[in-house]
Tab-separated table of C-alpha atoms in Angstrom:
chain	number	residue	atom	x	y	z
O	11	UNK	CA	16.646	-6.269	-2.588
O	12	UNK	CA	13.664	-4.075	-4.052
O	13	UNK	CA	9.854	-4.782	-3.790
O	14	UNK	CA	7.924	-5.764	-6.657
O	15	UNK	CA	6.830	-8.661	-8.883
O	16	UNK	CA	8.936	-8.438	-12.070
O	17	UNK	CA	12.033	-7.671	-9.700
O	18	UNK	CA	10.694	-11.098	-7.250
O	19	UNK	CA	9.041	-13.081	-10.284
O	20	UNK	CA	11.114	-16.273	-9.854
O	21	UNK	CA	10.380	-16.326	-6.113
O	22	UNK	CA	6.611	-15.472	-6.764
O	23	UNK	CA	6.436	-18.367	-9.478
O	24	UNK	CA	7.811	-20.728	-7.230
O	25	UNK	CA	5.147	-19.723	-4.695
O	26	UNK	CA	2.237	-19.768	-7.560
O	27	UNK	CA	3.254	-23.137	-7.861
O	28	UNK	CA	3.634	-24.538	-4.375
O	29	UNK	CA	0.097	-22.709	-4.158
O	30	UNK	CA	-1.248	-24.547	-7.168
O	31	UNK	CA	-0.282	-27.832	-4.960
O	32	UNK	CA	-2.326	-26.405	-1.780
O	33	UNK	CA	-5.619	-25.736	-3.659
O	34	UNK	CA	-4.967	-29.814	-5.418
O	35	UNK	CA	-5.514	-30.672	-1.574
O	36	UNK	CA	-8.820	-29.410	-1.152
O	37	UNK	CA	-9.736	-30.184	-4.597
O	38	UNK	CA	-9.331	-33.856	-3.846
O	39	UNK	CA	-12.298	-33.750	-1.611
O	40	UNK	CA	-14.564	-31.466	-3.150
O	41	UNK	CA	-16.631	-33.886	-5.940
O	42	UNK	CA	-16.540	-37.212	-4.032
O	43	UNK	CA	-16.703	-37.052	-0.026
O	44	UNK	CA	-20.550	-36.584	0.052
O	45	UNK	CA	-20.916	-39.836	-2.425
O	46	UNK	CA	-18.176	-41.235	-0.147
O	47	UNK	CA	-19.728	-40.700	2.958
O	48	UNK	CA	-23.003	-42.493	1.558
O	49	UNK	CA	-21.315	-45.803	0.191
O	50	UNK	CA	-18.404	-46.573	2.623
O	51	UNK	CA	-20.213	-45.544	5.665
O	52	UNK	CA	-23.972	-45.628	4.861
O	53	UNK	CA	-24.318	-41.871	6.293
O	54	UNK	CA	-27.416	-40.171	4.280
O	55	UNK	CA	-28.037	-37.356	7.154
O	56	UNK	CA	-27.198	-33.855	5.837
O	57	UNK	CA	-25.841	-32.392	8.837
O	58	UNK	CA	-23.941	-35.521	9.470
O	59	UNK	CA	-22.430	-35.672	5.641
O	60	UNK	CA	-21.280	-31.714	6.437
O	61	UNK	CA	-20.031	-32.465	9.534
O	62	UNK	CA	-16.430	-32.725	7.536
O	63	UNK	CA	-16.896	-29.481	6.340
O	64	UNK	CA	-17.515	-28.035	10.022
O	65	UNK	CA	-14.455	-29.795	10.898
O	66	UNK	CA	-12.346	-28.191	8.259
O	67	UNK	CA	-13.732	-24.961	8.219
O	68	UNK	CA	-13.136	-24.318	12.183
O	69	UNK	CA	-9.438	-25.471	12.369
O	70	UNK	CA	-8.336	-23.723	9.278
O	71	UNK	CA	-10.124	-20.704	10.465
O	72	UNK	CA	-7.897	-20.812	13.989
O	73	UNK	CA	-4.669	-22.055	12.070
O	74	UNK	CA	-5.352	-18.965	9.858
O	75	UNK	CA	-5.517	-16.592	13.153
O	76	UNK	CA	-2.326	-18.053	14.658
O	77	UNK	CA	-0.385	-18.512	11.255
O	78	UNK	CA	-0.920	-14.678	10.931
O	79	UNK	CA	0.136	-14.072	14.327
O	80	UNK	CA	3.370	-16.434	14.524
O	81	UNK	CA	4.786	-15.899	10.537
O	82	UNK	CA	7.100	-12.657	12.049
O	83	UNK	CA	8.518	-14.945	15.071
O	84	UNK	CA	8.913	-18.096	13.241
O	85	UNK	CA	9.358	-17.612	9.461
O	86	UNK	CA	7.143	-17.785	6.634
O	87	UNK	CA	8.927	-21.461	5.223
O	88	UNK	CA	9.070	-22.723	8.578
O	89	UNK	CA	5.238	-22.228	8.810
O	90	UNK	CA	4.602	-23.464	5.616
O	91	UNK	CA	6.965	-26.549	5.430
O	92	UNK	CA	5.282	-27.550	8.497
O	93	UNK	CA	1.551	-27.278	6.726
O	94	UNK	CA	2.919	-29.918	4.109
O	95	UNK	CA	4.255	-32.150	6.676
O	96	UNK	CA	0.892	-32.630	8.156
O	97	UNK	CA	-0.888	-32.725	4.961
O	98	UNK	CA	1.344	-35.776	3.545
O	99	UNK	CA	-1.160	-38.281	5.950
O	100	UNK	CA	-4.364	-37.310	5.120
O	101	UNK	CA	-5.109	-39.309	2.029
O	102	UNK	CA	-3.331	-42.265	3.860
O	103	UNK	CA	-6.057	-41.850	6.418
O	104	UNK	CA	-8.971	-41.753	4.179
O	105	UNK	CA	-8.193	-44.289	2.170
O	106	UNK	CA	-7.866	-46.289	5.364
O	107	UNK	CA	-10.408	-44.913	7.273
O	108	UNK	CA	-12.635	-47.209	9.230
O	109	UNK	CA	-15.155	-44.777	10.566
O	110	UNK	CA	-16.552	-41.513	9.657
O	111	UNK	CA	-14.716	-40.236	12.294
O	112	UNK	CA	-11.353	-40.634	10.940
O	113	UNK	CA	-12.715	-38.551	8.139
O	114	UNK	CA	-13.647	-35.940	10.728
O	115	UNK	CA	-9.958	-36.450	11.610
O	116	UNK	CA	-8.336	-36.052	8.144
O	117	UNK	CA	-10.454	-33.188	7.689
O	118	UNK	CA	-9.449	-31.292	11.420
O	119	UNK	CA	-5.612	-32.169	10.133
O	120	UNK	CA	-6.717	-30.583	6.144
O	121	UNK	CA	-7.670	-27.347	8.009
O	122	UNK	CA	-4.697	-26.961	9.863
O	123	UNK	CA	-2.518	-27.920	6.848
O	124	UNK	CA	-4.144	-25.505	4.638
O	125	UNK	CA	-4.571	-22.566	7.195
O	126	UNK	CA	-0.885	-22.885	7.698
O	127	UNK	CA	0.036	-23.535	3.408
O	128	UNK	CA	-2.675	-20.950	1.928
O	129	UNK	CA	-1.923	-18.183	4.854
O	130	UNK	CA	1.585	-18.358	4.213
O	131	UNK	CA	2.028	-18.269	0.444
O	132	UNK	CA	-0.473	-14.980	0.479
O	133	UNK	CA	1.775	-13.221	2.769
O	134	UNK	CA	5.215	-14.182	1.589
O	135	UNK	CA	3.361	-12.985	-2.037
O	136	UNK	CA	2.387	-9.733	-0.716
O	137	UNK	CA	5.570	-9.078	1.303
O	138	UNK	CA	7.615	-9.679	-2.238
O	139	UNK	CA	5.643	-7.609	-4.593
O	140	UNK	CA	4.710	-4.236	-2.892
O	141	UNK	CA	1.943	-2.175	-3.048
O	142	UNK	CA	1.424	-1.114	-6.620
O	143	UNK	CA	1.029	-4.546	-7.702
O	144	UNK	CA	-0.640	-6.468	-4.712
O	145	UNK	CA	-4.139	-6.873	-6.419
O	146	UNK	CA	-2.563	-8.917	-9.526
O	147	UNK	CA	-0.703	-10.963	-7.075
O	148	UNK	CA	-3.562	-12.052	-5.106
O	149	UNK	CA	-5.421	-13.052	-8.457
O	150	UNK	CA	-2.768	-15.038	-9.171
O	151	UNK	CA	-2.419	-16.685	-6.172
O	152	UNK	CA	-5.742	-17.614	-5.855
O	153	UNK	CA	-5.703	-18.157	-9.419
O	154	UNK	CA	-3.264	-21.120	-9.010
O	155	UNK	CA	-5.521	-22.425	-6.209
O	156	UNK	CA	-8.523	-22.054	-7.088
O	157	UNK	CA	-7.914	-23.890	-10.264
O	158	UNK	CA	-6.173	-26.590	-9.127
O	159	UNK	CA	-9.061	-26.855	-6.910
O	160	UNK	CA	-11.335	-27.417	-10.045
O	161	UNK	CA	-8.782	-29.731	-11.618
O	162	UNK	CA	-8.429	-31.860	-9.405
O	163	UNK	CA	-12.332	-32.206	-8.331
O	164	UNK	CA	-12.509	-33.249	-12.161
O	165	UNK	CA	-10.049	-35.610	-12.131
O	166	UNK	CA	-11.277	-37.089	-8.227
O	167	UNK	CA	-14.741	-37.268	-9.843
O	168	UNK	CA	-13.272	-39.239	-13.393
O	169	UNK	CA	-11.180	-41.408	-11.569
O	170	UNK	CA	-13.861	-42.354	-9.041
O	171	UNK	CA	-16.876	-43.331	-12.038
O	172	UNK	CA	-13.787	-44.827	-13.292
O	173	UNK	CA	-12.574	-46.959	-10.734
O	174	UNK	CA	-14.669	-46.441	-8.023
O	175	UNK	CA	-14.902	-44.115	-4.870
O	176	UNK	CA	-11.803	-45.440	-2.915
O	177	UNK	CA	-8.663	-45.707	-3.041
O	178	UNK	CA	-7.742	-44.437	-6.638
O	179	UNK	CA	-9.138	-40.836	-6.130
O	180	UNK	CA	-7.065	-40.598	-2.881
O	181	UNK	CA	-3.920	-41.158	-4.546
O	182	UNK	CA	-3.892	-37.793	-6.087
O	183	UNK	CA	-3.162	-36.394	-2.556
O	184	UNK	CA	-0.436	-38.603	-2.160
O	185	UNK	CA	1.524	-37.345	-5.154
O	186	UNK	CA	0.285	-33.481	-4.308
O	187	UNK	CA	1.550	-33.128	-0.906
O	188	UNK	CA	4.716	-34.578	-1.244
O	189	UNK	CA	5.880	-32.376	-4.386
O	190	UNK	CA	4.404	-29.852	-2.583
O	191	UNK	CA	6.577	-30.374	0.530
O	192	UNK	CA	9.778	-30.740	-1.708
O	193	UNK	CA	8.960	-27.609	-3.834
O	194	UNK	CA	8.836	-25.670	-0.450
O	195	UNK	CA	12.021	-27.525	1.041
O	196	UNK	CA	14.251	-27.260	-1.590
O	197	UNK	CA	13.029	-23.941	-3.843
O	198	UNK	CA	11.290	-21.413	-1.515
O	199	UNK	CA	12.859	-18.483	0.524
O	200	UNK	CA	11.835	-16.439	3.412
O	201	UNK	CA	10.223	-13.416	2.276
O	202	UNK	CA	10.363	-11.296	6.422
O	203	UNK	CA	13.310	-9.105	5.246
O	204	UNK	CA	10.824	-7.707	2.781
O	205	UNK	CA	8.467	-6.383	5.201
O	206	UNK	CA	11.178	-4.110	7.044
O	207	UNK	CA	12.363	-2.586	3.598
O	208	UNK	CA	8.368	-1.988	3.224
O	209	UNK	CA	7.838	-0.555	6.356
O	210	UNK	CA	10.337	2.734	6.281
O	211	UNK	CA	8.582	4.203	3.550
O	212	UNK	CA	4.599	2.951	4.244
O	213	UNK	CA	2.789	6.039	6.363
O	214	UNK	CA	-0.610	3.923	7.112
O	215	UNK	CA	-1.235	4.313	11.172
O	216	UNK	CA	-0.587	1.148	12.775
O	217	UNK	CA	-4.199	0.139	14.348
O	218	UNK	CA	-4.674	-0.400	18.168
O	219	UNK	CA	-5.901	-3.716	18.627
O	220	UNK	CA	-5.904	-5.959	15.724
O	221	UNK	CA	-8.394	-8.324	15.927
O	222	UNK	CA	-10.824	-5.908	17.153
O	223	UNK	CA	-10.332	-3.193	14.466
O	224	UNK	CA	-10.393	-5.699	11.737
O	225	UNK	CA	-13.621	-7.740	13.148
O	226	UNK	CA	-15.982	-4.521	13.978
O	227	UNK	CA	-14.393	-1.275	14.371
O	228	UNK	CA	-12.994	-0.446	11.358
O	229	UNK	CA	-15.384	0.287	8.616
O	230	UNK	CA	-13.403	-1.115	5.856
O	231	UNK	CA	-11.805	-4.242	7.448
O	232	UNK	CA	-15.138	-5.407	9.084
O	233	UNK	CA	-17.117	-4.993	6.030
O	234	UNK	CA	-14.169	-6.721	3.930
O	235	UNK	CA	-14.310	-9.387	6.855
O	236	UNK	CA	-18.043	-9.988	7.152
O	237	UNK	CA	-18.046	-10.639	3.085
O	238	UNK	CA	-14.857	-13.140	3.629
O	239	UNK	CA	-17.480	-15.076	6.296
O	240	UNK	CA	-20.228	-15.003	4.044
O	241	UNK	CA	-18.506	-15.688	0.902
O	242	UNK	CA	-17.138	-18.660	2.688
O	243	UNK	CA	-20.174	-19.632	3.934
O	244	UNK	CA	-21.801	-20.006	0.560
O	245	UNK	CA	-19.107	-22.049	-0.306
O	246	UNK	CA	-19.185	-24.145	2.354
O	247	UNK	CA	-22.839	-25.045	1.396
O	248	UNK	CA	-22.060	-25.523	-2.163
O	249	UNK	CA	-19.310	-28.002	-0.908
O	250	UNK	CA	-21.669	-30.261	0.802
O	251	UNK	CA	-25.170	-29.661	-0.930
O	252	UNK	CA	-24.176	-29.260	-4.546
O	253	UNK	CA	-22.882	-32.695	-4.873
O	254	UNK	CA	-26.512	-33.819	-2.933
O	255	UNK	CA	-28.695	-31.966	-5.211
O	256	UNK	CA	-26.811	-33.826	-8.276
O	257	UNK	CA	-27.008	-36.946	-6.740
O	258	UNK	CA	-30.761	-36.213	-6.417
O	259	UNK	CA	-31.191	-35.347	-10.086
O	260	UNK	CA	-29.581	-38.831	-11.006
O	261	UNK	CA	-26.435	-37.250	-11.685
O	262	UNK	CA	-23.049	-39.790	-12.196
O	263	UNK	CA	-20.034	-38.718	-10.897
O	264	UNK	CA	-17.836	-37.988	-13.890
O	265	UNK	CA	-20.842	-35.073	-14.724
O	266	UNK	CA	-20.690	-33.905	-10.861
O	267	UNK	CA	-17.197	-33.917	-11.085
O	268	UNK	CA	-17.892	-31.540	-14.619
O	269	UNK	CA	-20.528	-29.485	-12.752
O	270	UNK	CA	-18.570	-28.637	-9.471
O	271	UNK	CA	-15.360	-28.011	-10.820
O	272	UNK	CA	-16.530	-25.262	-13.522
O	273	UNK	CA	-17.147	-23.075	-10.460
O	274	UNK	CA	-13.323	-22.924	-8.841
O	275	UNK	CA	-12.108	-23.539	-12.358
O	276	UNK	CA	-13.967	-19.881	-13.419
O	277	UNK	CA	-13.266	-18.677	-9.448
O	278	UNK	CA	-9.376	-19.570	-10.439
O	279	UNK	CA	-9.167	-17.752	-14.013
O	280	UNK	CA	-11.452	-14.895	-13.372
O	281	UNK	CA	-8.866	-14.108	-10.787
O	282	UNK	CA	-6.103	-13.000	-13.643
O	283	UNK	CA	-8.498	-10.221	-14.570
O	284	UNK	CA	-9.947	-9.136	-11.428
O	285	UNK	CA	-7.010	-8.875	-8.925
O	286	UNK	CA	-5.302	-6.694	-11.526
O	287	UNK	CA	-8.586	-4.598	-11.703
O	288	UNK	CA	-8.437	-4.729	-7.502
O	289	UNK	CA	-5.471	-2.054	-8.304
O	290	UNK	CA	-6.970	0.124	-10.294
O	291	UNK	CA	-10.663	0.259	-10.142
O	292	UNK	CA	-12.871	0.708	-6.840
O	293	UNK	CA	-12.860	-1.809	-4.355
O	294	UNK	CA	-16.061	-1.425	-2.754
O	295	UNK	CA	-17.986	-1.652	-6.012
O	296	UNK	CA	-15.708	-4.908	-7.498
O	297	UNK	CA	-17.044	-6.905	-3.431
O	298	UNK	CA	-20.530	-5.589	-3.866
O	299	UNK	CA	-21.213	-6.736	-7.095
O	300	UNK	CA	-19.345	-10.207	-6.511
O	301	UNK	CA	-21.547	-10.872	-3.525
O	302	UNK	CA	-24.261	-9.876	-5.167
O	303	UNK	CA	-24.054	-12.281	-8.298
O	304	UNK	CA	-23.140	-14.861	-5.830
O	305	UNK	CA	-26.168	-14.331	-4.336
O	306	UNK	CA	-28.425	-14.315	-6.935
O	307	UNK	CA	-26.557	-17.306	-8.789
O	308	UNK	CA	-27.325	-19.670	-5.790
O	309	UNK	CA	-30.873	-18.971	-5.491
O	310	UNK	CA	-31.821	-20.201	-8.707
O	311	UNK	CA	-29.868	-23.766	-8.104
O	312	UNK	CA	-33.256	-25.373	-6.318
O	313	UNK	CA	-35.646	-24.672	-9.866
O	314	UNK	CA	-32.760	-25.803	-12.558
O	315	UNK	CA	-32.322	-29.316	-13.550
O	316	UNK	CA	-30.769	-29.239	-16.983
O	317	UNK	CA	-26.872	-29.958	-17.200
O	318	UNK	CA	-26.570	-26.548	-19.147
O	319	UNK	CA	-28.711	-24.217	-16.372
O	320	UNK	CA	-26.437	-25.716	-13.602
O	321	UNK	CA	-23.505	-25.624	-15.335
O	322	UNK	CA	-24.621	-21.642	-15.962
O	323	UNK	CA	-25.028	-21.164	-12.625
O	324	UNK	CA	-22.082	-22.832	-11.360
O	325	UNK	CA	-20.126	-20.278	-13.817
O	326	UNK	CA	-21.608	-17.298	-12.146
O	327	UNK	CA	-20.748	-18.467	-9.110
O	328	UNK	CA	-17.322	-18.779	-10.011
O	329	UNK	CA	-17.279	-15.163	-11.614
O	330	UNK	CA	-19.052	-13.766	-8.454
O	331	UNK	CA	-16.108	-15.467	-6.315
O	332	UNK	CA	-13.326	-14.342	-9.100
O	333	UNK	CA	-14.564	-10.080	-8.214
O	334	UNK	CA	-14.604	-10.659	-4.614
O	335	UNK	CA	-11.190	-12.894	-3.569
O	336	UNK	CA	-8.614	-11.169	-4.376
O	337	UNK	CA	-10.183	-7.455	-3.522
O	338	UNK	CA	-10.340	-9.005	-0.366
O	339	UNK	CA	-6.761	-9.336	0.281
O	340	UNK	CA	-5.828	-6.487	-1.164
O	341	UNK	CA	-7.831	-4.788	0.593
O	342	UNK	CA	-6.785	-5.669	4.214
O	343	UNK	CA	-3.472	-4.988	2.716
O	344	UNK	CA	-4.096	-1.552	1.794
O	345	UNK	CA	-6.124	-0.770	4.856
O	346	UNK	CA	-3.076	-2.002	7.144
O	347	UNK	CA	0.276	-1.237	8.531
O	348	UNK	CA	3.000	-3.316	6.712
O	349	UNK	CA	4.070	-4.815	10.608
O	350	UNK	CA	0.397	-5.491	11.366
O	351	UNK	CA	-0.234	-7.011	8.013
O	352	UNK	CA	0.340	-10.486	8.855
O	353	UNK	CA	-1.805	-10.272	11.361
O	354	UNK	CA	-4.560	-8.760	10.173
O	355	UNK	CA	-4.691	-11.048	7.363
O	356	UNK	CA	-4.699	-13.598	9.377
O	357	UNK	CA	-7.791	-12.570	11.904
O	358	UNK	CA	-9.903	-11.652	8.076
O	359	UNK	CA	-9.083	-15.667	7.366
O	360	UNK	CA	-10.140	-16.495	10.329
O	361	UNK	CA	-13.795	-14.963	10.072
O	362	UNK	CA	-13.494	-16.073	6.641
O	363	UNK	CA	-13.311	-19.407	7.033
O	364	UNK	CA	-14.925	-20.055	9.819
O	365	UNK	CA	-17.796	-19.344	7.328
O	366	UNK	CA	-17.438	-22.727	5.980
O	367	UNK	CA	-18.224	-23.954	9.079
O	368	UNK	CA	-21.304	-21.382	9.826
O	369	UNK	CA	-22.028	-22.249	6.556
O	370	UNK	CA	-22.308	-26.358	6.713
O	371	UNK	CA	-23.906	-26.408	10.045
O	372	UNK	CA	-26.893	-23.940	9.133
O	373	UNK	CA	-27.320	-25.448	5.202
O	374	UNK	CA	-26.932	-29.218	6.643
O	375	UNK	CA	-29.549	-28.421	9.674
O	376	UNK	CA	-31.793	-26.806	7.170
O	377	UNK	CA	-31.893	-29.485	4.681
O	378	UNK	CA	-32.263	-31.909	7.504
O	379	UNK	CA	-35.553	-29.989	8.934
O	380	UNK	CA	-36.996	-28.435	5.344
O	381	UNK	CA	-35.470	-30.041	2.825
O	382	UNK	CA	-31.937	-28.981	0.799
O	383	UNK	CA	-33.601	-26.392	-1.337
O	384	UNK	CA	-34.943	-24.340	1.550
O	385	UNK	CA	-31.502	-24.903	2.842
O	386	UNK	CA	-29.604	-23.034	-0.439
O	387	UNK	CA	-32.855	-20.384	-0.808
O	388	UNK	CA	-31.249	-19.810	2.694
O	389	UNK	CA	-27.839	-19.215	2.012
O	390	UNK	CA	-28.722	-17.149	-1.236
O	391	UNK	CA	-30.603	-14.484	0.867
O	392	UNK	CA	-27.598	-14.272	3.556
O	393	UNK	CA	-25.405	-13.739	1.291
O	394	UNK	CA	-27.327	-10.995	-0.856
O	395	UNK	CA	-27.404	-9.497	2.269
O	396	UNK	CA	-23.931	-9.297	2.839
O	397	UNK	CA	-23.578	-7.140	-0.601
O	398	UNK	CA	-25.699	-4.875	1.211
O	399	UNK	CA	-23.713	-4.450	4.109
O	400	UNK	CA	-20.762	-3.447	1.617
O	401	UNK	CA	-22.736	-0.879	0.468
O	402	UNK	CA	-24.051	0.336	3.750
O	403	UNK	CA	-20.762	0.419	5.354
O	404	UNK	CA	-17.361	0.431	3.461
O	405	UNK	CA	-16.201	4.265	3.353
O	406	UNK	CA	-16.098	4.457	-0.777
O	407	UNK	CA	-12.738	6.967	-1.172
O	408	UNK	CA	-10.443	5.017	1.042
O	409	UNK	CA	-10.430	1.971	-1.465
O	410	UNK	CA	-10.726	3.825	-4.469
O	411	UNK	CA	-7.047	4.362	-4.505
O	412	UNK	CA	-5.106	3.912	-7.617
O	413	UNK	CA	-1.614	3.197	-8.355
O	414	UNK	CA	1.348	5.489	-7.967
């Protein structure tokens, strides 16, 4: 048993994969619910339309916390067969839904699902490969994701100018969780043992609380986690408002479906390049700049129009997201104990997600009191901030290591 990817690289492809199948999930949902929303249940309030977002974000944000925290007593699979077990009824549910609220439902059983899936396939990933190559790994996991993500929000958005809104889109999630629940069943393997083997020869000081160190007191895991909340709550607004603004601009949904999926599509293949750079090149400067083009990309969404300016900016965003994801995980990684890893990991995704949340209640209020584009001028500003913060506070040597 030795750490690394080219000795684990048919366990680590099988895990790609199953992760590929995760991001499909989310992907189902990310060109049609606000269109959905509108025509099955007459909703046009902002804050309302988000409200699935909110839902989503907060559970997978806890799930995250407690997947982290539970992964050394229970098992990696265990955790992770469970996440596809509860993901097989969700597009069973929203096809049938009858109410908004069993949207809200599907959604609060979408974040548990993928805090339990996404959590899980990162750490078993970085428990196989090691240290030297932990950057690359990340990319590609949220490589896989990330572009299925974008796949399948062009495929939801074709099938639904296709055939309409419901059912046909939802029947993508059907096929995706269950081969994603056999794939995990049948083909993937515990990765714990790893972590021991890891931990003789690691010498980083195992921290004294946590949650604690990586939300505030440590100057590299709170700025890395702050960034995560942001990043996520930038996201979260371009989840709800994007498709809106579209709408707005008389956009059908086969070119919304175009339009939002070039930004996790470039999010999903930047990520080849940049967690390999995570490795060698200097963490601090790879989240800066990706929070900063982030930030700059989403304040010029409210004055374009044309197909080609949003489908510009929508690039950027994804490149912006590409520097920053996997640096983030690697990171933490770097920063932590190999026994504390999980854990860690796990309170970062926490904060981190529970920006999609942060992020869909203050964009959806926004829009609702001054109007969507004050909403995303908003969310621009917050997050240029956060590339500050980076700056201001993340020690520069410390994650400016190099490989071995």
């Amino acid at each position: 048993m030795k750490l690394g990817l080219k000795e684990n690289w048919k366990q680590f492809t099988i895990l790609v994969i199953v992760n590929a199948f995760v991001g499909g999930m989310i992907g189902m949902e990310r060109t049609i619910i606000p269109k959905f929303a509108e025509i099955e249940f007459g909703i046009a309030s902002k804050t309302a339309i988000l409200s699935f977002i909110t839902a989503f974000g907060i559970t997978k944000a806890i799930t995250n916390y407690f997947t982290g925290k539970l992964a050394n007593r229970f098992g990696r699979k265990n955790l992770l067969l469970f996440g596809w077990t509860l993901a097989i009824p969700i597009p069973f549910i929203l096809i049938h839904a009858e109410s908004w609220n069993w949207v809200i439902f599907a959604n609060i059983l979408l974040g548990i699902s993928q805090g339990l899936t996404w959590s899980s396939t990162v750490v078993m990933k970085i428990d196989l490969v090691g240290e030297k190559d932990r950057g690359l790994a990340m990319g590609l996991n949220e490589f896989a994701g990330y572009f299925a993500v974008g796949l399948v929000a062009f495929l939801s958005g074709y099938i639904a100018q296709k055939y309409g809104i419901t059912p046909y889109p939802f029947y993508l999630g059907i096929g995706i969780s269950i081969i994603g629940f056999l794939l995990t069943l049948f083909f993937v393997k515990d990765t714990r043992v790893f972590v021991h083997q890891e931990n003789t020869t690691n010498k980083t000081e195992k921290l004294e609380n946590i949650f604690l160190e990586t939300t505030f007191k440590n100057k590299t895991l709170s700025a890395v986690t702050q960034a995560g909340l942001v990043n996520n709550l930038n996201d979260g607004m371009i989840w709800g408002l994007l498709p809106i603004v579209l709408l707005s601009l008389n956009y059908d949904s086969e070119n919304i479906g175009v339009i939002t999926a070039i930004y996790p599509t470039v999010w999903g293949f930047g990520q080849l390049i940049t967690g390999k750079m995570s490795d060698i090149y200097s963490k601090k400067k790879m989240l800066f700049w990706g929070m900063l083009v982030q930030g700059i990309a989403i304040l010029f969404i409210p004055f374009s129009t044309e197909m080609y300016q949003l489908a510009t900016i929508s690039a950027l965003l994804g490149f912006g997201t590409a520097l920053v994801y996997p640096t983030f995980l690697s990171a933490i990684a770097q920063a932590t104990n190999p026994t504390q890893r999980a854990e860690s990991i796990g309170t970062f995704r926490l904060w981190r997600d529970l920006g999609y949340a942060i992020g869909a209640i203050i964009s959806g209020i926004t829009a609702d009191l001054f109007g969507v584009n004050y909403a995303i001028i908003l969310i621009g500003v917050i997050t240029i901030l956060s590339s500050v913060i980076i700056e201001v506070r993340m020690p520069k040597d410390h994650l400016q290591k190099t490989n071995n």
